[in-house]
Tab-separated table of C-alpha atoms in Angstrom:
chain	number	residue	atom	x	y	z
A	1	MET	CA	-1.167	41.032	65.694
A	2	THR	CA	-0.678	40.062	69.338
A	3	GLN	CA	-1.786	36.653	70.523
A	4	GLY	CA	-5.487	36.558	71.301
A	5	ALA	CA	-6.259	39.834	69.502
A	6	ALA	CA	-9.322	39.838	67.304
A	7	PRO	CA	-8.624	40.166	63.572
A	8	VAL	CA	-9.428	43.505	62.016
A	9	ILE	CA	-12.224	43.165	59.478
A	10	ARG	CA	-12.456	46.056	57.053
A	11	ALA	CA	-15.691	46.772	55.224
A	12	PRO	CA	-15.494	46.833	51.432
A	13	ARG	CA	-14.749	50.298	50.104
A	14	PRO	CA	-18.035	51.812	48.866
A	15	VAL	CA	-18.330	52.582	45.161
A	16	PRO	CA	-19.161	56.280	44.585
A	17	PRO	CA	-22.374	57.158	42.717
A	18	GLY	CA	-21.905	57.072	38.976
A	19	VAL	CA	-19.021	54.616	39.199
A	20	GLY	CA	-19.296	50.916	38.366
A	21	VAL	CA	-16.737	48.162	38.912
A	22	GLY	CA	-16.884	44.730	37.327
A	23	THR	CA	-14.575	41.736	37.187
A	24	ALA	CA	-14.409	38.527	35.183
A	25	PHE	CA	-12.070	35.542	35.295
A	26	GLY	CA	-10.171	33.980	32.434
A	27	THR	CA	-9.790	30.328	31.493
A	28	PHE	CA	-6.948	28.016	30.642
A	29	GLY	CA	-8.273	27.052	27.246
A	30	GLU	CA	-11.115	24.577	27.503
A	31	LEU	CA	-11.703	21.152	28.974
A	32	LEU	CA	-13.615	20.221	25.830
A	33	GLN	CA	-14.466	21.960	22.568
A	34	GLY	CA	-16.117	20.687	19.430
A	35	ALA	CA	-19.549	20.320	17.856
A	36	LEU	CA	-22.635	18.294	18.779
A	37	PRO	CA	-25.012	16.490	16.372
A	38	GLU	CA	-27.542	19.329	16.272
A	39	ARG	CA	-28.030	22.673	14.577
A	40	ASP	CA	-25.637	25.341	15.926
A	41	GLY	CA	-23.947	22.583	17.905
A	42	ASP	CA	-20.528	24.228	18.312
A	43	PHE	CA	-19.727	24.291	22.018
A	44	LEU	CA	-17.011	24.400	24.645
A	45	VAL	CA	-16.625	23.544	28.323
A	46	THR	CA	-14.834	26.165	30.380
A	47	LEU	CA	-11.777	25.700	32.606
A	48	PRO	CA	-11.883	28.801	34.857
A	49	VAL	CA	-8.601	29.987	36.375
A	50	ALA	CA	-7.585	32.645	38.878
A	51	ARG	CA	-6.679	35.299	36.320
A	52	TRP	CA	-8.846	38.392	36.137
A	53	THR	CA	-9.923	41.440	34.184
A	54	ARG	CA	-11.198	44.470	36.106
A	55	ALA	CA	-13.306	47.182	34.482
A	56	THR	CA	-14.184	50.559	35.989
A	57	TYR	CA	-16.801	52.825	34.433
A	58	ARG	CA	-16.882	56.468	35.595
A	59	ARG	CA	-19.972	58.314	34.494
A	60	ASP	CA	-19.625	61.931	33.317
A	61	PRO	CA	-23.006	63.699	33.394
A	62	ASP	CA	-21.515	66.748	31.664
A	63	SER	CA	-20.477	64.835	28.556
A	64	THR	CA	-22.053	62.640	25.899
A	65	ALA	CA	-18.704	61.164	24.855
A	66	LEU	CA	-17.618	57.701	25.942
A	67	GLU	CA	-13.980	56.651	25.867
A	68	VAL	CA	-12.066	53.520	26.779
A	69	ARG	CA	-8.592	53.087	28.227
A	70	PRO	CA	-6.499	51.568	26.788
A	71	ALA	CA	-7.848	52.843	23.471
A	72	ARG	CA	-7.250	49.520	21.687
A	73	LYS	CA	-10.101	47.896	23.670
A	74	THR	CA	-12.581	48.807	20.949
A	75	LYS	CA	-14.914	45.837	21.515
A	76	ALA	CA	-15.351	46.827	25.152
A	77	LEU	CA	-16.106	50.387	24.020
A	78	GLN	CA	-18.699	49.070	21.579
A	79	LEU	CA	-20.387	47.099	24.354
A	80	ALA	CA	-20.352	50.033	26.767
A	81	ARG	CA	-22.042	52.207	24.144
A	82	MET	CA	-24.712	49.563	23.604
A	83	ILE	CA	-25.435	49.470	27.333
A	84	ALA	CA	-25.429	53.282	27.573
A	85	GLU	CA	-28.211	53.318	24.978
A	86	LEU	CA	-30.313	51.244	27.398
A	87	ALA	CA	-29.736	53.572	30.351
A	88	PRO	CA	-32.174	56.118	31.757
A	89	GLY	CA	-31.113	59.531	30.470
A	90	ARG	CA	-29.526	58.196	27.308
A	91	GLY	CA	-26.508	60.023	25.994
A	92	VAL	CA	-24.640	60.301	29.292
A	93	GLY	CA	-20.941	59.781	28.670
A	94	GLY	CA	-18.073	58.482	30.737
A	95	THR	CA	-14.742	56.683	30.830
A	96	LEU	CA	-14.254	52.918	30.819
A	97	THR	CA	-10.902	51.692	32.134
A	98	LEU	CA	-9.788	48.081	31.751
A	99	SER	CA	-6.990	46.356	33.623
A	100	SER	CA	-6.152	42.712	33.001
A	101	VAL	CA	-3.521	40.099	33.800
A	102	ILE	CA	-4.863	37.683	31.170
A	103	PRO	CA	-2.521	37.402	28.160
A	104	GLU	CA	-4.199	38.200	24.842
A	105	GLY	CA	-4.436	35.957	21.797
A	106	LYS	CA	-3.469	32.806	23.728
A	107	GLY	CA	-6.837	31.083	24.127
A	108	LEU	CA	-7.260	32.232	27.740
A	109	ALA	CA	-10.594	34.067	27.228
A	110	SER	CA	-9.041	37.530	27.583
A	111	SER	CA	-11.533	39.173	25.218
A	112	SER	CA	-14.515	37.451	26.847
A	113	ALA	CA	-13.325	38.549	30.283
A	114	ASP	CA	-12.936	42.137	29.032
A	115	LEU	CA	-16.502	42.154	27.743
A	116	VAL	CA	-18.115	40.536	30.775
A	117	ALA	CA	-16.270	42.848	33.175
A	118	THR	CA	-17.278	45.811	30.990
A	119	ALA	CA	-20.938	44.794	31.043
A	120	ARG	CA	-20.929	44.480	34.825
A	121	ALA	CA	-19.164	47.797	35.401
A	122	THR	CA	-21.185	49.778	32.864
A	123	GLY	CA	-24.514	48.338	33.971
A	124	GLN	CA	-23.719	49.161	37.603
A	125	ALA	CA	-22.666	52.737	36.820
A	126	LEU	CA	-25.636	53.511	34.565
A	127	GLY	CA	-28.332	51.663	36.481
A	128	VAL	CA	-29.014	49.093	33.773
A	129	ALA	CA	-30.103	45.656	34.990
A	130	LEU	CA	-28.032	43.025	33.179
A	131	PRO	CA	-28.967	39.458	34.067
A	132	PRO	CA	-26.857	36.800	32.312
A	133	ALA	CA	-29.317	36.197	29.468
A	134	ARG	CA	-29.357	39.902	28.623
A	135	ILE	CA	-25.559	40.087	28.628
A	136	GLU	CA	-25.482	37.075	26.292
A	137	ARG	CA	-27.756	38.858	23.824
A	138	LEU	CA	-25.524	41.916	23.849
A	139	LEU	CA	-22.323	39.907	23.456
A	140	SER	CA	-23.784	37.935	20.540
A	141	ARG	CA	-23.872	41.191	18.581
A	142	ILE	CA	-20.108	41.631	18.976
A	143	GLU	CA	-18.224	38.321	18.718
A	144	PRO	CA	-18.135	34.643	19.707
A	145	THR	CA	-17.716	34.558	23.472
A	146	ASP	CA	-16.482	32.150	26.128
A	147	GLY	CA	-18.659	31.166	29.108
A	148	VAL	CA	-16.880	33.303	31.724
A	149	LEU	CA	-20.169	34.995	32.528
A	150	TYR	CA	-20.977	32.099	34.865
A	151	SER	CA	-19.190	31.264	38.131
A	152	ALA	CA	-19.032	27.567	37.349
A	153	ILE	CA	-17.745	25.072	34.836
A	154	VAL	CA	-20.276	25.381	32.035
A	155	ALA	CA	-21.036	23.966	28.615
A	156	PHE	CA	-21.430	27.012	26.404
A	157	HIS	CA	-22.361	27.604	22.766
A	158	HIS	CA	-19.656	30.169	22.065
A	159	ARG	CA	-20.592	30.988	18.480
A	160	THR	CA	-24.233	31.754	19.280
A	161	VAL	CA	-23.352	33.013	22.789
A	162	ARG	CA	-25.787	31.012	24.910
A	163	LEU	CA	-25.500	28.792	27.942
A	164	ARG	CA	-26.091	25.097	27.331
A	165	SER	CA	-25.738	23.771	30.865
A	166	VAL	CA	-24.047	24.363	34.203
A	167	LEU	CA	-21.849	21.363	34.972
A	168	GLY	CA	-20.845	22.539	38.460
A	169	ALA	CA	-17.497	22.871	40.215
A	170	LEU	CA	-14.379	20.786	40.770
A	171	PRO	CA	-11.649	20.668	43.403
A	172	ALA	CA	-8.870	23.100	42.558
A	173	MET	CA	-6.198	21.971	40.129
A	174	GLY	CA	-2.820	23.326	39.175
A	175	VAL	CA	-2.035	23.804	35.479
A	176	VAL	CA	1.607	23.791	34.410
A	177	GLY	CA	1.291	25.716	31.168
A	178	VAL	CA	3.405	26.565	28.149
A	179	ASP	CA	2.861	29.015	25.326
A	180	GLU	CA	3.934	27.976	21.832
A	181	GLY	CA	4.172	31.648	20.832
A	182	GLY	CA	2.332	34.054	18.603
A	183	GLU	CA	-1.294	35.120	18.855
A	184	VAL	CA	-4.556	33.779	17.446
A	185	ASP	CA	-7.514	35.949	16.398
A	186	THR	CA	-10.376	34.010	17.972
A	187	VAL	CA	-13.016	35.756	15.843
A	188	ALA	CA	-11.183	34.796	12.642
A	189	PHE	CA	-10.668	31.241	13.933
A	190	ASN	CA	-14.395	30.854	14.567
A	191	ARG	CA	-15.230	32.083	11.065
A	192	VAL	CA	-13.298	29.208	9.515
A	193	PRO	CA	-15.662	26.293	8.708
A	194	LYS	CA	-14.916	23.291	10.915
A	195	THR	CA	-14.865	19.914	9.186
A	196	PHE	CA	-16.621	17.922	11.887
A	197	THR	CA	-18.069	14.687	10.546
A	198	THR	CA	-21.268	13.139	11.871
A	199	ALA	CA	-19.120	10.585	13.676
A	200	ASP	CA	-17.036	13.383	15.240
A	201	ARG	CA	-20.172	15.082	16.531
A	202	HIS	CA	-21.377	11.908	18.193
A	203	VAL	CA	-17.953	11.439	19.801
A	204	TYR	CA	-18.148	14.979	21.202
A	205	ALA	CA	-21.632	14.253	22.557
A	206	ARG	CA	-20.302	11.201	24.400
A	207	LEU	CA	-17.341	13.204	25.707
A	208	LEU	CA	-19.683	15.898	26.997
A	209	ASP	CA	-21.745	13.237	28.786
A	210	ARG	CA	-18.575	11.800	30.334
A	211	LEU	CA	-17.347	15.222	31.404
A	212	THR	CA	-20.723	16.186	32.862
A	213	ALA	CA	-20.700	13.024	34.996
A	214	ALA	CA	-17.056	13.563	35.962
A	215	VAL	CA	-17.737	17.073	37.252
A	216	ARG	CA	-20.800	15.849	39.140
A	217	HIS	CA	-18.744	13.116	40.814
A	218	ARG	CA	-15.647	15.366	41.192
A	219	ASP	CA	-13.628	12.793	39.268
A	220	LEU	CA	-10.458	14.654	38.298
A	221	ALA	CA	-8.872	11.640	36.590
A	222	GLU	CA	-11.802	11.373	34.178
A	223	VAL	CA	-11.752	15.133	33.626
A	224	GLY	CA	-8.108	14.820	32.594
A	225	ARG	CA	-8.851	11.961	30.205
A	226	VAL	CA	-11.630	13.907	28.471
A	227	ALA	CA	-9.478	17.052	28.224
A	228	THR	CA	-6.645	15.064	26.616
A	229	ARG	CA	-8.993	13.440	24.109
A	230	SER	CA	-10.376	16.841	23.153
A	231	ALA	CA	-6.846	18.201	22.694
A	232	LEU	CA	-5.990	15.311	20.367
A	233	MET	CA	-9.166	15.753	18.304
A	234	ASN	CA	-8.398	19.461	17.933
A	235	GLN	CA	-5.014	18.822	16.296
A	236	ARG	CA	-6.363	19.007	12.764
A	237	LEU	CA	-8.013	22.358	13.509
A	238	ARG	CA	-5.271	24.107	15.472
A	239	HIS	CA	-2.156	21.965	15.627
A	240	LYS	CA	0.002	22.108	18.771
A	241	ARG	CA	3.553	20.970	18.021
A	242	THR	CA	4.293	20.284	21.686
A	243	LEU	CA	1.169	18.255	22.476
A	244	GLU	CA	2.851	14.850	22.314
A	245	PRO	CA	5.861	15.932	24.436
A	246	MET	CA	3.451	17.484	26.926
A	247	ARG	CA	1.494	14.233	27.123
A	248	GLU	CA	4.725	12.361	27.799
A	249	ILE	CA	5.682	14.783	30.586
A	250	CYS	CA	2.191	14.415	32.009
A	251	ARG	CA	2.603	10.634	32.150
A	252	GLU	CA	6.047	10.925	33.729
A	253	VAL	CA	4.904	13.212	36.557
A	254	GLY	CA	1.604	11.431	37.162
A	255	GLY	CA	-0.582	14.261	35.894
A	256	LEU	CA	-4.308	14.070	35.231
A	257	GLY	CA	-4.181	15.033	31.559
A	258	VAL	CA	-3.459	17.858	29.139
A	259	ALA	CA	-5.758	20.808	28.444
A	260	VAL	CA	-5.277	23.205	25.528
A	261	GLY	CA	-6.494	26.518	24.236
A	262	HIS	CA	-8.361	25.032	21.281
A	263	SER	CA	-8.302	28.361	19.436
A	264	GLY	CA	-5.080	29.575	21.044
A	265	THR	CA	-1.413	28.823	21.642
A	266	THR	CA	-1.379	27.364	25.156
A	267	LEU	CA	-1.131	23.830	26.556
A	268	GLY	CA	-1.135	22.768	30.182
A	269	ILE	CA	-0.654	19.701	32.365
A	270	LEU	CA	-3.457	19.265	34.901
A	271	LEU	CA	-2.443	18.337	38.451
A	272	ASP	CA	-4.506	17.666	41.570
A	273	LEU	CA	-3.729	20.384	44.133
A	274	ALA	CA	-4.827	18.099	46.980
A	275	ASP	CA	-2.180	15.501	46.053
A	276	PRO	CA	0.535	15.470	48.769
A	277	ALA	CA	3.108	15.209	45.968
A	278	TYR	CA	1.667	18.203	44.069
A	279	THR	CA	4.592	20.580	44.660
A	280	ARG	CA	7.152	18.018	43.516
A	281	ARG	CA	5.091	17.001	40.475
A	282	ALA	CA	4.573	20.637	39.461
A	283	ALA	CA	8.274	21.484	39.833
A	284	VAL	CA	9.367	18.478	37.765
A	285	ALA	CA	6.741	19.224	35.119
A	286	ALA	CA	7.762	22.885	34.935
A	287	GLU	CA	11.436	21.978	34.496
A	288	ALA	CA	10.604	19.533	31.719
A	289	CYS	CA	8.204	21.940	30.002
A	290	ALA	CA	10.801	24.719	30.021
A	291	GLY	CA	12.876	22.651	27.612
A	292	LEU	CA	10.006	22.537	25.129
A	293	VAL	CA	9.643	26.293	24.722
A	294	GLY	CA	13.190	27.459	25.300
A	295	GLY	CA	12.362	29.018	28.655
A	296	ALA	CA	13.704	28.389	32.100
A	297	ALA	CA	11.805	27.197	35.105
A	298	GLY	CA	14.187	29.129	37.319
A	299	GLY	CA	14.535	26.378	39.869
A	300	GLY	CA	10.892	26.625	40.856
A	301	VAL	CA	7.332	27.248	39.823
A	302	ARG	CA	5.964	30.705	39.043
A	303	GLU	CA	2.381	30.838	40.279
A	304	GLY	CA	0.374	32.691	37.658
A	305	GLY	CA	3.453	34.002	35.862
A	306	ALA	CA	3.128	35.480	32.393
A	307	LEU	CA	3.055	33.112	29.481
A	308	GLY	CA	5.366	33.693	26.560
A	309	GLY	CA	8.637	31.873	26.030
A	310	GLY	CA	8.471	30.221	29.438
A	311	VAL	CA	6.441	28.140	31.833
A	312	SER	CA	3.682	29.297	34.153
A	313	VAL	CA	1.492	27.649	36.738
A	314	TYR	CA	-2.179	28.498	37.032
A	315	ARG	CA	-4.695	27.591	39.695
A	316	THR	CA	-8.214	26.638	38.635
A	317	LEU	CA	-11.193	28.136	40.429
A	318	SER	CA	-13.126	25.791	42.699
A	319	PHE	CA	-16.042	28.175	43.404
A	320	ALA	CA	-16.083	27.186	47.059
A	321	GLY	CA	-18.902	29.656	47.718
A	322	GLY	CA	-21.205	27.911	45.250
A	323	VAL	CA	-21.857	28.266	41.549
A	324	ALA	CA	-23.882	31.082	40.064
A	325	GLY	CA	-24.643	33.044	36.941
């Protein structure tokens, strides 16, 4: 572009009739997860990151069959069929296509993102109004679900699939993450009874209060402290062998704290992106973390690289345009 030329602004490409497109972000585990001293008190607090699932639903008025690609996304297919039953002219078929860069079975909300993106795409294509509360009711019939339905950091009752509260937004953070390997079936994990004592539940209530205040005041240091405490309390439920080494690396590089996928295999060091020393801290942390999982940092930091035998750096979402459901 020559100096002084006006930038070219292209209008969004229109979506053809009968086609719906939906997206949903993933999370890097949770800032906090546990149980509160109340009935159905299991909850989590989301840590949204810039990793996405995209769903496209193409309606076929000449067919009553509904298929999903890839075929293994059976939960998304189940949800699309449920929404199709709510549509005017029931029985209209179509094809649902999912594309995602969120690794599966790692505690990064890949399944939740698939379902939320599916709901948005299918509802748009079939003319079904799906406000957040209605999507929650549909998702509750399928599986425990993360709070990625909301463009904010939220406290969410994942087992009963209902919003508890919107905490708000934080300045963007970097997460230097490692994957301990393997996959975890989140549905199976949530079926296992959790041995939270009454004292534990009261601790989680206090941590939620602290985290709520920290998000309100945009206090990243306190957010990191709460996330680390939650990771430590989760050790008896889903042990992370590298948690202590990760905490040591976090201290050495001046990180905010350590967040984990409470029902997954990931751990990450939280860093303030606005810190002038961020790039150096992230590079040093990535090099140290590579030694924990047998990977190689490659002399630098891979922004959003795939987890699995190596180190990746994620960027949290700051929701600069405001928070919404």
